[in-house]
mmCIF file of C-alpha atoms and ligand atoms in Angstrom:
data_model
loop_
_atom_site.group_PDB
_atom_site.id
_atom_site.type_symbol
_atom_site.label_atom_id
_atom_site.label_comp_id
_atom_site.label_asym_id
_atom_site.label_seq_id
_atom_site.Cartn_x
_atom_site.Cartn_y
_atom_site.Cartn_z
ATOM 1 C CA MET S 663 0.010 -0.012 0.006
ATOM 2 C CA LYS S 664 1.661 3.283 -1.093
ATOM 3 C CA HIS S 665 -0.942 5.745 0.090
ATOM 4 C CA LEU S 666 -3.858 5.955 2.517
ATOM 5 C CA LEU S 667 -6.395 8.318 0.925
ATOM 6 C CA SER S 668 -9.758 6.730 1.676
ATOM 7 C CA ILE S 669 -11.203 3.817 3.659
ATOM 8 C CA ARG S 670 -12.809 2.870 0.295
ATOM 9 C CA ASP S 671 -9.457 1.824 -0.981
ATOM 10 C CA LEU S 672 -9.078 -0.899 1.718
ATOM 11 C CA ASP S 673 -10.738 -4.289 1.668
ATOM 12 C CA ALA S 674 -11.711 -6.071 4.915
ATOM 13 C CA ASP S 675 -8.495 -8.060 5.017
ATOM 14 C CA THR S 676 -6.280 -4.938 4.744
ATOM 15 C CA LEU S 677 -8.407 -3.197 7.406
ATOM 16 C CA THR S 678 -7.947 -6.195 9.675
ATOM 17 C CA ALA S 679 -4.248 -6.414 8.976
ATOM 18 C CA LEU S 680 -3.838 -2.711 9.950
ATOM 19 C CA LEU S 681 -5.742 -3.241 13.132
ATOM 20 C CA ASP S 682 -3.717 -6.388 14.019
ATOM 21 C CA ASP S 683 -0.523 -4.468 13.457
ATOM 22 C CA ALA S 684 -1.916 -1.559 15.589
ATOM 23 C CA ASP S 685 -2.331 -4.197 18.357
ATOM 24 C CA ARG S 686 1.357 -5.128 17.971
ATOM 25 C CA PHE S 687 2.423 -1.458 18.094
ATOM 26 C CA ALA S 688 0.261 -0.902 21.145
ATOM 27 C CA GLU S 689 2.471 -3.573 22.836
ATOM 28 C CA VAL S 690 5.562 -1.697 21.697
ATOM 29 C CA LEU S 691 4.175 1.324 23.473
ATOM 30 C CA THR S 692 4.107 -0.493 26.796
ATOM 31 C CA ARG S 693 7.841 -1.216 26.680
ATOM 32 C CA SER S 694 10.343 0.739 28.787
ATOM 33 C CA VAL S 695 11.733 2.225 25.493
ATOM 34 C CA PRO S 696 8.463 2.612 23.501
ATOM 35 C CA LYS S 697 10.207 2.821 20.212
ATOM 36 C CA VAL S 698 11.333 0.558 17.343
ATOM 37 C CA PRO S 699 13.886 1.327 14.570
ATOM 38 C CA ALA S 700 11.397 0.260 11.887
ATOM 39 C CA LEU S 701 11.432 3.586 9.916
ATOM 40 C CA ARG S 702 14.845 4.782 10.747
ATOM 41 C CA GLY S 703 16.162 6.930 7.805
ATOM 42 C CA LYS S 704 12.614 7.812 6.577
ATOM 43 C CA THR S 705 11.363 11.390 6.681
ATOM 44 C CA VAL S 706 7.665 12.119 7.315
ATOM 45 C CA VAL S 707 6.306 15.651 6.766
ATOM 46 C CA LEU S 708 3.157 16.637 8.626
ATOM 47 C CA ALA S 709 1.441 19.093 6.275
ATOM 48 C CA PHE S 710 -1.575 20.461 8.053
ATOM 49 C CA PHE S 711 -3.419 23.155 6.091
ATOM 50 C CA GLU S 712 -6.300 23.037 8.597
ATOM 51 C CA ASP S 713 -6.372 23.026 12.410
ATOM 52 C CA SER S 714 -5.915 19.818 14.398
ATOM 53 C CA THR S 715 -5.134 18.868 18.037
ATOM 54 C CA ARG S 716 -5.376 15.093 18.302
ATOM 55 C CA THR S 717 -4.571 13.923 14.745
ATOM 56 C CA ARG S 718 -1.441 16.077 14.334
ATOM 57 C CA SER S 719 0.185 15.259 17.602
ATOM 58 C CA SER S 720 -0.545 11.547 17.321
ATOM 59 C CA PHE S 721 0.968 11.344 13.826
ATOM 60 C CA ASP S 722 3.997 13.169 15.101
ATOM 61 C CA LEU S 723 4.319 10.781 18.018
ATOM 62 C CA ALA S 724 3.621 7.678 15.841
ATOM 63 C CA ALA S 725 6.358 8.688 13.364
ATOM 64 C CA ARG S 726 8.848 9.309 16.225
ATOM 65 C CA ARG S 727 7.994 5.972 17.885
ATOM 66 C CA LEU S 728 9.048 4.335 14.610
ATOM 67 C CA SER S 729 12.298 6.289 14.559
ATOM 68 C CA ALA S 730 11.450 8.324 11.434
ATOM 69 C CA ASP S 731 12.514 11.984 11.223
ATOM 70 C CA VAL S 732 9.497 14.389 11.374
ATOM 71 C CA VAL S 733 9.170 17.791 9.777
ATOM 72 C CA ASN S 734 6.229 19.893 10.890
ATOM 73 C CA PHE S 735 4.811 22.242 8.280
ATOM 74 C CA ALA S 736 2.531 24.921 9.573
ATOM 75 C CA ALA S 737 0.370 26.363 6.779
ATOM 76 C CA GLY S 738 -0.262 29.615 8.681
ATOM 77 C CA SER S 739 3.310 30.568 8.910
ATOM 78 C CA SER S 740 4.349 29.323 5.419
ATOM 79 C CA SER S 741 4.695 30.999 2.018
ATOM 80 C CA LEU S 742 1.064 30.036 1.332
ATOM 81 C CA SER S 743 0.238 33.225 3.177
ATOM 82 C CA LYS S 744 2.371 35.003 0.544
ATOM 83 C CA GLY S 745 0.318 33.531 -2.277
ATOM 84 C CA GLU S 746 2.256 30.516 -3.109
ATOM 85 C CA SER S 747 0.047 27.808 -4.659
ATOM 86 C CA LEU S 748 -0.547 24.429 -2.926
ATOM 87 C CA ARG S 749 1.243 22.652 -5.796
ATOM 88 C CA ASP S 750 4.357 24.907 -5.384
ATOM 89 C CA THR S 751 4.255 24.441 -1.695
ATOM 90 C CA VAL S 752 4.185 20.662 -1.775
ATOM 91 C CA GLU S 753 6.740 20.421 -4.534
ATOM 92 C CA THR S 754 9.037 22.662 -2.503
ATOM 93 C CA ILE S 755 8.749 20.438 0.536
ATOM 94 C CA HIS S 756 9.182 17.330 -1.583
ATOM 95 C CA ALA S 757 12.394 18.667 -3.126
ATOM 96 C CA MET S 758 14.040 18.475 0.360
ATOM 97 C CA GLY S 759 13.862 14.730 0.223
ATOM 98 C CA ILE S 760 10.860 13.216 2.019
ATOM 99 C CA ASP S 761 9.258 9.728 2.073
ATOM 100 C CA ALA S 762 5.770 10.501 3.260
ATOM 101 C CA MET S 763 3.469 13.434 3.656
ATOM 102 C CA VAL S 764 0.580 13.442 6.094
ATOM 103 C CA VAL S 765 -1.949 15.885 4.707
ATOM 104 C CA ARG S 766 -4.918 17.684 6.311
ATOM 105 C CA HIS S 767 -6.759 20.136 4.035
ATOM 106 C CA ARG S 768 -10.162 21.790 4.091
ATOM 107 C CA SER S 769 -10.850 20.789 0.411
ATOM 108 C CA SER S 770 -12.137 17.390 -0.309
ATOM 109 C CA GLY S 771 -9.696 15.471 -2.572
ATOM 110 C CA ALA S 772 -6.555 17.604 -1.759
ATOM 111 C CA PRO S 773 -4.487 14.636 -0.535
ATOM 112 C CA GLY S 774 -5.437 12.606 -3.649
ATOM 113 C CA GLN S 775 -4.446 15.530 -5.771
ATOM 114 C CA ILE S 776 -1.062 15.852 -3.996
ATOM 115 C CA SER S 777 -0.413 12.114 -4.577
ATOM 116 C CA GLU S 778 -0.477 12.849 -8.300
ATOM 117 C CA TRP S 779 2.006 15.867 -7.986
ATOM 118 C CA ILE S 780 4.823 14.256 -5.919
ATOM 119 C CA ASP S 781 6.355 10.866 -5.594
ATOM 120 C CA ALA S 782 5.922 10.313 -1.811
ATOM 121 C CA SER S 783 3.428 8.216 0.178
ATOM 122 C CA ILE S 784 0.503 10.379 1.029
ATOM 123 C CA VAL S 785 -1.655 9.736 4.177
ATOM 124 C CA ASN S 786 -4.918 11.578 4.373
ATOM 125 C CA ALA S 787 -5.381 13.145 7.797
ATOM 126 C CA GLY S 788 -8.729 14.695 6.981
ATOM 127 C CA ASP S 789 -9.932 16.354 3.790
ATOM 128 C CA GLY S 790 -12.999 18.568 3.843
ATOM 129 C CA TRP S 791 -16.177 16.513 4.254
ATOM 130 C CA HIS S 792 -14.641 13.695 2.313
ATOM 131 C CA GLN S 793 -12.580 11.223 4.441
ATOM 132 C CA HIS S 794 -10.637 10.852 7.725
ATOM 133 C CA PRO S 795 -9.439 7.266 7.358
ATOM 134 C CA THR S 796 -7.028 7.055 10.339
ATOM 135 C CA GLN S 797 -9.943 8.230 12.589
ATOM 136 C CA ALA S 798 -12.067 5.356 11.254
ATOM 137 C CA LEU S 799 -9.266 2.938 11.809
ATOM 138 C CA LEU S 800 -8.627 4.102 15.395
ATOM 139 C CA ASP S 801 -12.380 3.975 16.116
ATOM 140 C CA SER S 802 -12.510 0.453 14.710
ATOM 141 C CA PHE S 803 -9.519 -0.456 16.887
ATOM 142 C CA VAL S 804 -11.241 0.828 20.105
ATOM 143 C CA LEU S 805 -14.651 -0.874 19.242
ATOM 144 C CA ARG S 806 -12.852 -4.162 18.390
ATOM 145 C CA ARG S 807 -11.091 -4.034 21.739
ATOM 146 C CA ARG S 808 -14.082 -3.200 23.712
ATOM 147 C CA LEU S 809 -16.641 -5.384 21.852
ATOM 148 C CA GLY S 810 -14.388 -8.218 20.684
ATOM 149 C CA SER S 811 -15.430 -7.823 17.057
ATOM 150 C CA LEU S 812 -17.602 -5.533 14.999
ATOM 151 C CA GLU S 813 -19.293 -8.444 13.189
ATOM 152 C CA GLY S 814 -23.042 -8.204 13.616
ATOM 153 C CA ARG S 815 -22.821 -5.270 15.978
ATOM 154 C CA HIS S 816 -25.336 -2.376 15.789
ATOM 155 C CA ILE S 817 -23.658 1.036 15.729
ATOM 156 C CA ALA S 818 -25.524 4.325 15.479
ATOM 157 C CA ILE S 819 -23.609 7.328 14.154
ATOM 158 C CA VAL S 820 -25.513 10.411 15.377
ATOM 159 C CA GLY S 821 -25.543 14.044 14.329
ATOM 160 C CA ASP S 822 -24.151 16.056 11.445
ATOM 161 C CA ILE S 823 -23.605 13.234 8.980
ATOM 162 C CA ALA S 824 -23.850 15.484 5.911
ATOM 163 C CA HIS S 825 -20.743 17.557 6.620
ATOM 164 C CA SER S 826 -18.669 14.971 8.459
ATOM 165 C CA ARG S 827 -15.649 13.250 6.970
ATOM 166 C CA VAL S 828 -15.605 11.089 10.097
ATOM 167 C CA ALA S 829 -19.071 9.878 9.393
ATOM 168 C CA ARG S 830 -18.148 8.893 5.766
ATOM 169 C CA SER S 831 -14.996 7.065 6.764
ATOM 170 C CA ASN S 832 -16.643 5.283 9.683
ATOM 171 C CA MET S 833 -19.697 4.195 7.825
ATOM 172 C CA GLU S 834 -17.324 2.473 5.297
ATOM 173 C CA ALA S 835 -15.011 1.017 7.906
ATOM 174 C CA PHE S 836 -17.672 -0.317 10.262
ATOM 175 C CA THR S 837 -19.690 -1.889 7.539
ATOM 176 C CA ALA S 838 -16.681 -3.441 5.895
ATOM 177 C CA LEU S 839 -15.874 -5.046 9.266
ATOM 178 C CA GLY S 840 -19.338 -6.500 9.390
ATOM 179 C CA ALA S 841 -21.209 -4.078 11.540
ATOM 180 C CA ARG S 842 -24.830 -2.926 11.026
ATOM 181 C CA VAL S 843 -24.770 0.897 10.910
ATOM 182 C CA THR S 844 -27.623 3.335 11.381
ATOM 183 C CA ILE S 845 -27.095 7.024 10.820
ATOM 184 C CA VAL S 846 -29.304 9.195 12.987
ATOM 185 C CA GLY S 847 -30.028 12.904 12.785
ATOM 186 C CA PRO S 848 -32.367 15.562 11.397
ATOM 187 C CA GLU S 849 -33.177 15.515 7.730
ATOM 188 C CA THR S 850 -31.225 18.793 7.286
ATOM 189 C CA LEU S 851 -28.010 17.022 8.469
ATOM 190 C CA MET S 852 -28.322 13.932 6.358
ATOM 191 C CA PRO S 853 -26.429 13.487 3.039
ATOM 192 C CA ALA S 854 -28.470 14.032 -0.104
ATOM 193 C CA SER S 855 -28.288 10.321 -0.872
ATOM 194 C CA VAL S 856 -27.143 7.371 1.240
ATOM 195 C CA SER S 857 -26.958 5.000 -1.631
ATOM 196 C CA PRO S 858 -23.080 4.854 -1.655
ATOM 197 C CA TRP S 859 -23.250 3.335 1.805
ATOM 198 C CA ASN S 860 -24.842 0.155 3.143
ATOM 199 C CA VAL S 861 -26.538 1.869 6.155
ATOM 200 C CA GLU S 862 -29.993 2.490 7.539
ATOM 201 C CA VAL S 863 -31.302 5.991 8.326
ATOM 202 C CA ALA S 864 -33.326 7.081 11.396
ATOM 203 C CA HIS S 865 -34.473 10.483 12.438
ATOM 204 C CA SER S 866 -34.954 9.665 16.108
ATOM 205 C CA LEU S 867 -32.436 8.178 18.516
ATOM 206 C CA ASP S 868 -34.765 7.110 21.300
ATOM 207 C CA PRO S 869 -36.312 3.943 19.701
ATOM 208 C CA LEU S 870 -32.816 2.533 18.966
ATOM 209 C CA LEU S 871 -31.072 3.043 22.314
ATOM 210 C CA GLY S 872 -31.852 -0.321 23.923
ATOM 211 C CA GLU S 873 -30.419 -2.316 20.950
ATOM 212 C CA LEU S 874 -27.196 -0.449 20.253
ATOM 213 C CA ASP S 875 -23.670 -1.935 20.887
ATOM 214 C CA ALA S 876 -22.126 1.443 20.194
ATOM 215 C CA VAL S 877 -23.293 5.052 19.795
ATOM 216 C CA TYR S 878 -20.957 7.436 17.864
ATOM 217 C CA LEU S 879 -21.683 11.104 18.446
ATOM 218 C CA LEU S 880 -20.659 13.845 15.980
ATOM 219 C CA ARG S 881 -20.137 17.559 16.285
ATOM 220 C CA ILE S 882 -22.134 19.941 14.104
ATOM 221 C CA GLN S 883 -19.508 21.151 11.614
ATOM 222 C CA ASN S 884 -20.393 24.823 11.944
ATOM 223 C CA GLU S 885 -17.149 25.861 10.215
ATOM 224 C CA ARG S 886 -18.425 24.086 7.084
ATOM 225 C CA LEU S 887 -21.960 25.552 7.160
ATOM 226 C CA ASP S 888 -23.070 28.720 5.567
ATOM 227 C CA GLU S 889 -26.655 28.400 6.691
ATOM 228 C CA VAL S 890 -28.446 27.468 9.830
ATOM 229 C CA LEU S 891 -29.558 23.861 9.644
ATOM 230 C CA ILE S 892 -30.950 23.292 13.100
ATOM 231 C CA PRO S 893 -33.384 25.463 15.028
ATOM 232 C CA SER S 894 -30.932 25.673 18.029
ATOM 233 C CA ASN S 895 -28.320 23.662 19.933
ATOM 234 C CA ARG S 896 -30.972 23.169 22.661
ATOM 235 C CA GLU S 897 -33.459 21.636 20.279
ATOM 236 C CA PHE S 898 -30.684 19.466 18.777
ATOM 237 C CA ARG S 899 -29.773 18.218 22.233
ATOM 238 C CA SER S 900 -33.404 17.511 23.155
ATOM 239 C CA ARG S 901 -33.732 15.227 20.139
ATOM 240 C CA PHE S 902 -30.336 13.745 19.540
ATOM 241 C CA GLY S 903 -28.053 14.674 22.486
ATOM 242 C CA LEU S 904 -26.619 11.866 24.695
ATOM 243 C CA THR S 905 -28.161 13.006 27.975
ATOM 244 C CA ALA S 906 -27.677 10.975 31.178
ATOM 245 C CA GLU S 907 -31.277 9.794 30.717
ATOM 246 C CA ARG S 908 -30.613 8.397 27.273
ATOM 247 C CA ALA S 909 -27.344 6.920 28.381
ATOM 248 C CA ARG S 910 -29.210 4.921 31.049
ATOM 249 C CA ARG S 911 -31.217 3.332 28.252
ATOM 250 C CA LEU S 912 -28.084 1.990 26.391
ATOM 251 C CA PRO S 913 -27.055 -1.562 27.184
ATOM 252 C CA ASP S 914 -24.347 -2.021 29.859
ATOM 253 C CA HIS S 915 -21.856 -3.141 27.229
ATOM 254 C CA ALA S 916 -22.488 -0.348 24.842
ATOM 255 C CA VAL S 917 -19.534 1.851 23.831
ATOM 256 C CA ILE S 918 -19.932 5.618 23.665
ATOM 257 C CA CYS S 919 -17.585 7.404 21.136
ATOM 258 C CA HIS S 920 -16.925 10.841 19.991
ATOM 259 C CA PRO S 921 -13.974 11.913 17.678
ATOM 260 C CA GLY S 922 -13.527 15.304 19.474
ATOM 261 C CA PRO S 923 -13.617 18.174 19.797
ATOM 262 C CA MET S 924 -16.763 17.709 21.922
ATOM 263 C CA ASN S 925 -19.554 20.312 22.429
ATOM 264 C CA LEU S 926 -20.549 19.390 25.944
ATOM 265 C CA GLY S 927 -24.302 20.019 26.480
ATOM 266 C CA VAL S 928 -25.059 19.658 22.771
ATOM 267 C CA GLU S 929 -24.240 16.229 21.340
ATOM 268 C CA ILE S 930 -23.225 14.825 24.718
ATOM 269 C CA ASP S 931 -23.735 15.973 28.247
ATOM 270 C CA ARG S 932 -20.880 16.530 30.796
ATOM 271 C CA GLU S 933 -22.634 14.226 33.194
ATOM 272 C CA VAL S 934 -22.155 11.424 30.778
ATOM 273 C CA THR S 935 -18.520 12.141 29.880
ATOM 274 C CA ALA S 936 -17.578 12.583 33.510
ATOM 275 C CA ASN S 937 -19.252 9.523 34.984
ATOM 276 C CA ASP S 938 -19.893 6.826 32.430
ATOM 277 C CA THR S 939 -17.122 4.139 32.048
ATOM 278 C CA ARG S 940 -18.756 3.252 28.666
ATOM 279 C CA VAL S 941 -17.405 6.562 27.289
ATOM 280 C CA ALA S 942 -14.342 5.627 25.132
ATOM 281 C CA VAL S 943 -13.238 9.140 24.116
ATOM 282 C CA LEU S 944 -9.769 8.878 25.795
ATOM 283 C CA ASP S 945 -9.279 5.364 24.510
ATOM 284 C CA GLN S 946 -9.924 6.782 21.022
ATOM 285 C CA VAL S 947 -7.286 9.465 21.604
ATOM 286 C CA ALA S 948 -4.737 6.839 22.864
ATOM 287 C CA ALA S 949 -5.453 4.512 19.950
ATOM 288 C CA GLY S 950 -4.324 7.247 17.573
ATOM 289 C CA VAL S 951 -0.750 6.596 18.181
ATOM 290 C CA PRO S 952 -0.475 2.754 17.554
ATOM 291 C CA VAL S 953 -3.035 2.962 14.717
ATOM 292 C CA ARG S 954 -1.014 5.744 12.953
ATOM 293 C CA MET S 955 2.137 3.737 13.555
ATOM 294 C CA ALA S 956 0.550 0.821 11.689
ATOM 295 C CA VAL S 957 -0.517 3.162 8.837
ATOM 296 C CA LEU S 958 2.949 4.665 8.495
ATOM 297 C CA TYR S 959 4.504 1.330 8.655
ATOM 298 C CA HIS S 960 2.243 -0.054 5.939
ATOM 299 C CA VAL S 961 2.984 2.863 3.573
ATOM 300 C CA LEU S 962 6.697 3.168 4.278
ATOM 301 C CA GLY S 963 7.834 -0.086 5.878
ATOM 302 C CA PRO S 964 8.376 -3.573 4.478
ATOM 303 C CA GLY S 965 4.700 -4.692 4.854
ATOM 304 C CA ARG S 966 3.389 -6.464 7.975
ATOM 305 C CA PHE S 967 4.986 -5.788 11.323
ATOM 306 C CA PRO S 968 7.275 -7.138 12.684
ATOM 307 C CA ALA S 969 9.453 -7.767 9.653
ATOM 308 C CA GLY S 970 13.147 -8.693 10.149
ATOM 309 C CA ASP S 971 14.666 -6.801 13.005
ATOM 310 C CA ALA S 972 12.166 -3.862 12.675
ATOM 311 C CA GLY S 973 10.290 -5.090 15.664
ATOM 312 C CA THR S 974 13.350 -5.437 17.859
ATOM 313 C CA PRO S 975 13.028 -3.156 20.804
ATOM 314 C CA ALA S 976 15.354 -0.307 20.227
ATOM 315 C CA SER S 977 17.776 0.249 23.032
ATOM 316 C CA ALA S 978 17.995 3.734 24.418
ATOM 317 C CA GLU S 979 21.490 4.249 22.697
ATOM 318 C CA GLU S 980 20.227 2.993 19.465
ATOM 319 C CA VAL S 981 17.405 5.510 19.162
ATOM 320 C CA VAL S 982 18.905 8.728 20.408
HETATM 321 N N1 LIG T 1378 -11.698 16.005 14.654
HETATM 322 C C1 LIG T 1378 -12.577 15.466 13.714
HETATM 323 C C2 LIG T 1378 -12.185 15.964 12.313
HETATM 324 O O1 LIG T 1378 -11.171 16.498 12.129
HETATM 325 C C3 LIG T 1378 -13.987 15.615 14.009
HETATM 326 C C4 LIG T 1378 -14.450 17.108 14.137
HETATM 327 O O2 LIG T 1378 -13.730 18.036 13.897
HETATM 328 O O3 LIG T 1378 -15.678 17.243 14.501
HETATM 329 O O4 LIG T 1378 -12.958 15.777 11.424
#
């Protein structure tokens, strides 16, 4: 696999291989030196043209845990602000000699476009409404760990489906791994057509609660909206928010996920995030590192992990 642009490009076996490798990398992260020399000599550029907290720092850590060199490119302080085009910018970075570029961009399709301009592995770290494949992988990783398997599990993805790249990637990953997925939200926040996905649609969360194995809450993507699509946050919460009362109606084994950043009191209440052990939000953040290690290893390394001596724990001297 040279690039990771979309979950659609991965079949169920590749998804499972990535998750299995993420399990192996999670073990590496428990060692006293949580680092392997697998990508020593490789250079990874983090090119974030849109804001990020979790994704950027976990890609950074993931690359360093694999002993790659990491260059952080900050769009705000680059020559883009002097009018340089995206193509000139990425070709300039590429000319310095890099092996992979992790790209976040507000335009759907930007990472795919960049993969045609430069000869480096491109990993999509979120493009517009389109895809956020490593988020879907880390969510699948957490659900697999908490539920054993996604096969036959019923997962509701709730909220702003229309403008969410996380929803698109997750619908594809969860269904590819055998889950039954229902997307839930007001008509105005649903995609124009759901025919590309094998999912069910509901406009009310309440009737589903008792039968869900996981509920995945999404933020309303206000930065991508130029019109008001819900009457108010309060009204949204009253119909779709995970209040403590709704959480009580979920099965004991159900997993509660949110990709962050969370709007407490809108899609999920503080009372739920503070007290309910079924909330997996910090597990999701933690999973970002081993899952992104697996992705970088698949695009830059010799295939499955461990290969040769790549899995040998690096000694402290070896990695400094
Ligand atoms: N952090 C996720 C993303 O970058 C979800 C969100 O922003 O709502 O898409």
